[in-house]
PDB file of C-alpha atoms in Angstrom:
ATOM      1  CA  ALA A 298      60.912-132.811  92.278  1.00  0.00           C
ATOM      2  CA  ARG A 299      57.914-135.150  90.995  1.00  0.00           C
ATOM      3  CA  ARG A 300      54.074-134.521  91.065  1.00  0.00           C
ATOM      4  CA  ALA A 301      51.691-136.606  92.602  1.00  0.00           C
ATOM      5  CA  GLY A 302      51.661-139.855  90.672  1.00  0.00           C
ATOM      6  CA  GLY A 303      55.186-139.878  90.099  1.00  0.00           C
ATOM      7  CA  LYS A 304      55.624-137.956  86.849  1.00  0.00           C
ATOM      8  CA  PRO A 305      58.454-135.495  86.945  1.00  0.00           C
ATOM      9  CA  ALA A 306      57.588-131.880  87.673  1.00  0.00           C
ATOM     10  CA  PRO A 307      58.641-129.444  84.927  1.00  0.00           C
ATOM     11  CA  PRO A 308      61.843-127.604  85.746  1.00  0.00           C
ATOM     12  CA  SER A 309      61.479-124.582  88.353  1.00  0.00           C
ATOM     13  CA  VAL A 310      62.767-121.091  88.156  1.00  0.00           C
ATOM     14  CA  ALA A 311      63.480-121.554  91.703  1.00  0.00           C
ATOM     15  CA  LYS A 312      66.840-122.330  92.903  1.00  0.00           C
ATOM     16  CA  PRO A 313      68.313-123.575  96.199  1.00  0.00           C
ATOM     17  CA  PRO A 314      69.811-120.598  98.017  1.00  0.00           C
ATOM     18  CA  GLU A 315      73.637-120.200  98.503  1.00  0.00           C
ATOM     19  CA  GLY A 316      75.919-118.653 100.887  1.00  0.00           C
ATOM     20  CA  PRO A 317      75.023-117.636 104.408  1.00  0.00           C
ATOM     21  CA  PRO A 318      71.052-116.858 105.104  1.00  0.00           C
ATOM     22  CA  LYS A 319      69.785-113.411 104.279  1.00  0.00           C
ATOM     23  CA  LEU A 320      66.492-112.126 105.712  1.00  0.00           C
ATOM     24  CA  ALA A 321      64.297-109.409 104.812  1.00  0.00           C
ATOM     25  CA  ASP A 322      65.036-105.911 106.348  1.00  0.00           C
ATOM     26  CA  ALA A 323      61.734-105.291 107.800  1.00  0.00           C
ATOM     27  CA  ALA A 324      59.754-108.060 109.682  1.00  0.00           C
ATOM     28  CA  TYR A 325      56.339-109.306 108.443  1.00  0.00           C
ATOM     29  CA  ASP A 326      53.787-108.105 111.013  1.00  0.00           C
ATOM     30  CA  ALA A 327      50.962-110.841 111.084  1.00  0.00           C
ATOM     31  CA  GLY A 328      48.718-108.242 112.943  1.00  0.00           C
ATOM     32  CA  ALA A 329      45.888-110.017 114.752  1.00  0.00           C
ATOM     33  CA  ALA A 330      47.828-113.387 114.545  1.00  0.00           C
ATOM     34  CA  GLY A 331      50.229-112.061 117.224  1.00  0.00           C
ATOM     35  CA  PHE A 332      53.632-112.268 115.767  1.00  0.00           C
ATOM     36  CA  ARG A 333      56.347-110.804 113.723  1.00  0.00           C
ATOM     37  CA  ILE A 334      58.887-112.510 111.719  1.00  0.00           C
ATOM     38  CA  ARG A 335      61.658-111.797 109.077  1.00  0.00           C
ATOM     39  CA  LEU A 336      61.251-113.993 106.197  1.00  0.00           C
ATOM     40  CA  PRO A 337      64.026-114.896 103.643  1.00  0.00           C
ATOM     41  CA  ALA A 338      65.110-112.005 101.613  1.00  0.00           C
ATOM     42  CA  GLY A 339      63.628-112.205  97.900  1.00  0.00           C
ATOM     43  CA  TRP A 340      60.705-114.698  98.805  1.00  0.00           C
ATOM     44  CA  SER A 341      57.214-113.934  97.758  1.00  0.00           C
ATOM     45  CA  VAL A 342      55.087-113.082 100.692  1.00  0.00           C
ATOM     46  CA  ILE A 343      51.438-114.142 100.854  1.00  0.00           C
ATOM     47  CA  PRO A 344      49.190-112.952 103.634  1.00  0.00           C
ATOM     48  CA  VAL A 345      46.988-115.749 104.749  1.00  0.00           C
ATOM     49  CA  GLU A 346      44.299-116.079 107.435  1.00  0.00           C
ATOM     50  CA  ARG A 347      45.893-116.258 110.906  1.00  0.00           C
ATOM     51  CA  GLY A 348      49.456-115.635 109.427  1.00  0.00           C
ATOM     52  CA  VAL A 349      51.684-115.698 106.470  1.00  0.00           C
ATOM     53  CA  ALA A 350      53.216-117.916 103.633  1.00  0.00           C
ATOM     54  CA  ALA A 351      56.372-117.397 101.850  1.00  0.00           C
ATOM     55  CA  VAL A 352      57.727-119.048  98.641  1.00  0.00           C
ATOM     56  CA  ASP A 353      61.228-118.829  97.159  1.00  0.00           C
ATOM     57  CA  GLY A 354      59.776-118.038  93.752  1.00  0.00           C
ATOM     58  CA  LEU A 355      56.538-117.139  92.191  1.00  0.00           C
ATOM     59  CA  ALA A 356      53.315-118.015  93.864  1.00  0.00           C
ATOM     60  CA  TRP A 357      52.850-120.609  90.976  1.00  0.00           C
ATOM     61  CA  ASP A 358      56.547-121.779  90.630  1.00  0.00           C
ATOM     62  CA  TYR A 359      58.351-122.427  93.622  1.00  0.00           C
ATOM     63  CA  ASP A 360      60.473-125.125  95.423  1.00  0.00           C
ATOM     64  CA  ALA A 361      60.224-124.226  99.172  1.00  0.00           C
ATOM     65  CA  SER A 362      57.693-122.854 101.069  1.00  0.00           C
ATOM     66  CA  LEU A 363      57.075-121.780 104.753  1.00  0.00           C
ATOM     67  CA  GLN A 364      53.760-121.111 106.297  1.00  0.00           C
ATOM     68  CA  VAL A 365      53.739-119.442 109.774  1.00  0.00           C
ATOM     69  CA  LEU A 366      50.302-119.522 111.390  1.00  0.00           C
ATOM     70  CA  SER A 367      48.681-118.695 114.934  1.00  0.00           C
ATOM     71  CA  VAL A 368      46.618-121.865 115.919  1.00  0.00           C
ATOM     72  CA  PRO A 369      43.834-122.431 118.611  1.00  0.00           C
ATOM     73  CA  VAL A 370      45.900-125.168 120.401  1.00  0.00           C
ATOM     74  CA  GLY A 371      47.491-124.430 123.976  1.00  0.00           C
ATOM     75  CA  SER A 372      50.574-126.604 124.069  1.00  0.00           C
ATOM     76  CA  ILE A 373      52.912-128.461 122.050  1.00  0.00           C
ATOM     77  CA  ARG A 374      51.796-131.723 123.581  1.00  0.00           C
ATOM     78  CA  GLU A 375      48.149-130.955 122.681  1.00  0.00           C
ATOM     79  CA  TYR A 376      49.034-130.335 119.067  1.00  0.00           C
ATOM     80  CA  LEU A 377      51.030-133.593 118.670  1.00  0.00           C
ATOM     81  CA  ASP A 378      48.330-135.575 120.513  1.00  0.00           C
ATOM     82  CA  ARG A 379      45.729-134.186 118.170  1.00  0.00           C
ATOM     83  CA  TYR A 380      47.814-133.814 114.700  1.00  0.00           C
ATOM     84  CA  GLY A 381      50.957-135.494 115.298  1.00  0.00           C
ATOM     85  CA  GLU A 382      49.956-138.646 113.512  1.00  0.00           C
ATOM     86  CA  ALA A 383      48.869-136.963 110.477  1.00  0.00           C
ATOM     87  CA  HIS A 384      52.271-135.390 110.091  1.00  0.00           C
ATOM     88  CA  LEU A 385      54.184-138.850 110.778  1.00  0.00           C
ATOM     89  CA  GLU A 386      51.870-140.935 108.425  1.00  0.00           C
ATOM     90  CA  LYS A 387      53.459-139.026 105.474  1.00  0.00           C
ATOM     91  CA  GLY A 388      56.877-140.801 106.157  1.00  0.00           C
ATOM     92  CA  PRO A 389      59.811-141.539 108.196  1.00  0.00           C
ATOM     93  CA  LEU A 390      60.737-138.986 110.843  1.00  0.00           C
ATOM     94  CA  LEU A 391      64.102-137.422 110.286  1.00  0.00           C
ATOM     95  CA  GLY A 392      64.252-136.223 113.806  1.00  0.00           C
ATOM     96  CA  ARG A 393      62.707-133.851 116.597  1.00  0.00           C
ATOM     97  CA  ARG A 394      64.402-131.363 118.632  1.00  0.00           C
ATOM     98  CA  ASP A 395      63.350-129.116 121.454  1.00  0.00           C
ATOM     99  CA  LEU A 396      64.514-125.632 121.367  1.00  0.00           C
ATOM    100  CA  GLU A 397      63.408-122.129 122.270  1.00  0.00           C
ATOM    101  CA  ILE A 398      62.438-119.440 120.136  1.00  0.00           C
ATOM    102  CA  ASP A 399      61.684-116.066 121.410  1.00  0.00           C
ATOM    103  CA  GLY A 400      62.551-117.509 124.857  1.00  0.00           C
ATOM    104  CA  ARG A 401      59.437-119.730 124.550  1.00  0.00           C
ATOM    105  CA  PRO A 402      59.284-123.643 124.413  1.00  0.00           C
ATOM    106  CA  ALA A 403      59.422-124.892 120.834  1.00  0.00           C
ATOM    107  CA  ALA A 404      59.690-128.274 118.974  1.00  0.00           C
ATOM    108  CA  ARG A 405      60.927-129.031 115.712  1.00  0.00           C
ATOM    109  CA  LEU A 406      60.106-132.352 113.876  1.00  0.00           C
ATOM    110  CA  ALA A 407      61.039-133.236 110.200  1.00  0.00           C
ATOM    111  CA  VAL A 408      59.469-135.883 108.047  1.00  0.00           C
ATOM    112  CA  VAL A 409      60.440-137.265 104.628  1.00  0.00           C
ATOM    113  CA  VAL A 410      57.179-137.130 102.374  1.00  0.00           C
ATOM    114  CA  GLN A 411      58.081-139.980 100.255  1.00  0.00           C
ATOM    115  CA  GLU A 412      55.348-139.385  97.585  1.00  0.00           C
ATOM    116  CA  ALA A 413      56.346-135.910  96.991  1.00  0.00           C
ATOM    117  CA  GLU A 414      60.222-136.581  97.691  1.00  0.00           C
ATOM    118  CA  THR A 415      60.047-133.551 100.155  1.00  0.00           C
ATOM    119  CA  VAL A 416      61.017-132.805 103.627  1.00  0.00           C
ATOM    120  CA  GLU A 417      58.052-131.320 105.691  1.00  0.00           C
ATOM    121  CA  GLU A 418      59.502-129.596 108.819  1.00  0.00           C
ATOM    122  CA  VAL A 419      57.092-128.671 111.652  1.00  0.00           C
ATOM    123  CA  THR A 420      58.030-125.932 114.166  1.00  0.00           C
ATOM    124  CA  LEU A 421      55.680-125.401 117.147  1.00  0.00           C
ATOM    125  CA  VAL A 422      56.115-122.584 119.412  1.00  0.00           C
ATOM    126  CA  GLU A 423      54.277-122.078 122.676  1.00  0.00           C
ATOM    127  CA  THR A 424      53.068-118.460 123.354  1.00  0.00           C
ATOM    128  CA  GLY A 425      51.822-118.713 126.764  1.00  0.00           C
ATOM    129  CA  GLN A 426      48.385-117.997 125.630  1.00  0.00           C
ATOM    130  CA  VAL A 427      45.776-120.357 124.324  1.00  0.00           C
ATOM    131  CA  ARG A 428      47.603-120.853 121.021  1.00  0.00           C
ATOM    132  CA  LEU A 429      50.507-122.073 119.148  1.00  0.00           C
ATOM    133  CA  VAL A 430      52.639-120.452 116.224  1.00  0.00           C
ATOM    134  CA  LEU A 431      52.756-123.418 113.913  1.00  0.00           C
ATOM    135  CA  ALA A 432      55.316-123.319 110.954  1.00  0.00           C
ATOM    136  CA  ILE A 433      55.263-125.569 108.354  1.00  0.00           C
ATOM    137  CA  SER A 434      58.121-125.664 105.710  1.00  0.00           C
ATOM    138  CA  GLU A 435      58.156-127.979 102.695  1.00  0.00           C
ATOM    139  CA  VAL A 436      61.357-128.286 100.466  1.00  0.00           C
ATOM    140  CA  PRO A 437      62.551-130.856  97.911  1.00  0.00           C
ATOM    141  CA  ALA A 438      64.435-133.620  99.611  1.00  0.00           C
ATOM    142  CA  GLU A 439      67.630-133.210  97.798  1.00  0.00           C
ATOM    143  CA  SER A 440      67.994-129.443  98.498  1.00  0.00           C
ATOM    144  CA  PHE A 441      66.671-129.426 102.134  1.00  0.00           C
ATOM    145  CA  ASP A 442      70.327-128.957 103.589  1.00  0.00           C
ATOM    146  CA  ALA A 443      70.722-125.651 101.531  1.00  0.00           C
ATOM    147  CA  TYR A 444      67.329-124.434 102.634  1.00  0.00           C
ATOM    148  CA  ALA A 445      67.420-125.318 106.194  1.00  0.00           C
ATOM    149  CA  PRO A 446      69.526-122.658 107.462  1.00  0.00           C
ATOM    150  CA  TRP A 447      67.377-120.068 105.800  1.00  0.00           C
ATOM    151  CA  LEU A 448      64.304-121.499 107.249  1.00  0.00           C
ATOM    152  CA  HIS A 449      65.652-121.845 110.748  1.00  0.00           C
ATOM    153  CA  GLU A 450      67.238-118.114 110.658  1.00  0.00           C
ATOM    154  CA  ALA A 451      63.675-116.816 109.621  1.00  0.00           C
ATOM    155  CA  LEU A 452      61.921-118.857 112.532  1.00  0.00           C
ATOM    156  CA  GLY A 453      64.653-117.592 114.900  1.00  0.00           C
ATOM    157  CA  SER A 454      63.602-114.057 114.061  1.00  0.00           C
ATOM    158  CA  LEU A 455      59.908-114.811 115.103  1.00  0.00           C
ATOM    159  CA  ARG A 456      58.776-112.449 117.824  1.00  0.00           C
ATOM    160  CA  LEU A 457      55.622-113.121 119.755  1.00  0.00           C
ATOM    161  CA  GLY A 458      52.854-110.825 120.639  1.00  0.00           C
ATOM    162  CA  GLU A 459      49.407-110.674 121.935  1.00  0.00           C
ATOM    163  CA  ALA A 460      46.977-112.283 119.295  1.00  0.00           C
ATOM    164  CA  GLN A 461      43.570-110.794 118.924  1.00  0.00           C
ATOM    165  CA  ALA A 462      40.438-112.662 118.861  1.00  0.00           C
ATOM    166  CA  PRO A 463      38.917-112.671 115.444  1.00  0.00           C
ATOM    167  CA  PRO A 464      35.510-110.484 115.055  1.00  0.00           C
ATOM    168  CA  ARG A 465      32.396-112.180 115.772  1.00  0.00           C
ATOM    169  CA  ALA A 466      30.125-112.425 113.156  1.00  0.00           C
ATOM    170  CA  LYS A 467      27.213-109.806 113.641  1.00  0.00           C
ATOM    171  CA  ALA A 468      23.667-111.510 114.370  1.00  0.00           C
ATOM    172  CA  ALA A 469      21.277-111.117 111.514  1.00  0.00           C
ATOM    173  CA  THR A 470      18.580-108.787 111.923  1.00  0.00           C
ATOM    174  CA  PRO A 471      14.936-109.665 111.228  1.00  0.00           C
TER     175      PRO A 471
END
């Protein structure tokens, strides 16, 4: 892997997975974000606003990452119309595929991020509400084939529920 500017990155303790994908026994419950997902076994889990992030090593030393978020966009088409160009300007499109996740329409696109020598894979899942589940994985290009089955297995475990509106800020009292 390389850092921005083209300098080699220091060696990582993270290594590409071997063998068939293994997921955590228990699903991560994203609570108000409205989904549950079984993440790759052994990965570090980091709760984030509107979802979860997971990395294949330490939070400060990893090769692969997966972020799964609930975003306030109503459809795959709407997301791609708004943000698709931001993903595609990073580098060449490896491919786009329509699929189903938890019985819902989904789309997956992968882009080679040339500057970082990584593959960014974006998976969008319609929920039937005025939101999408957005998953973004980023993996070194040379080990994408090793990580992809693990990431796809995790995303296949995604179960959608009802998202809760974030609490409204209290009005200031005079």
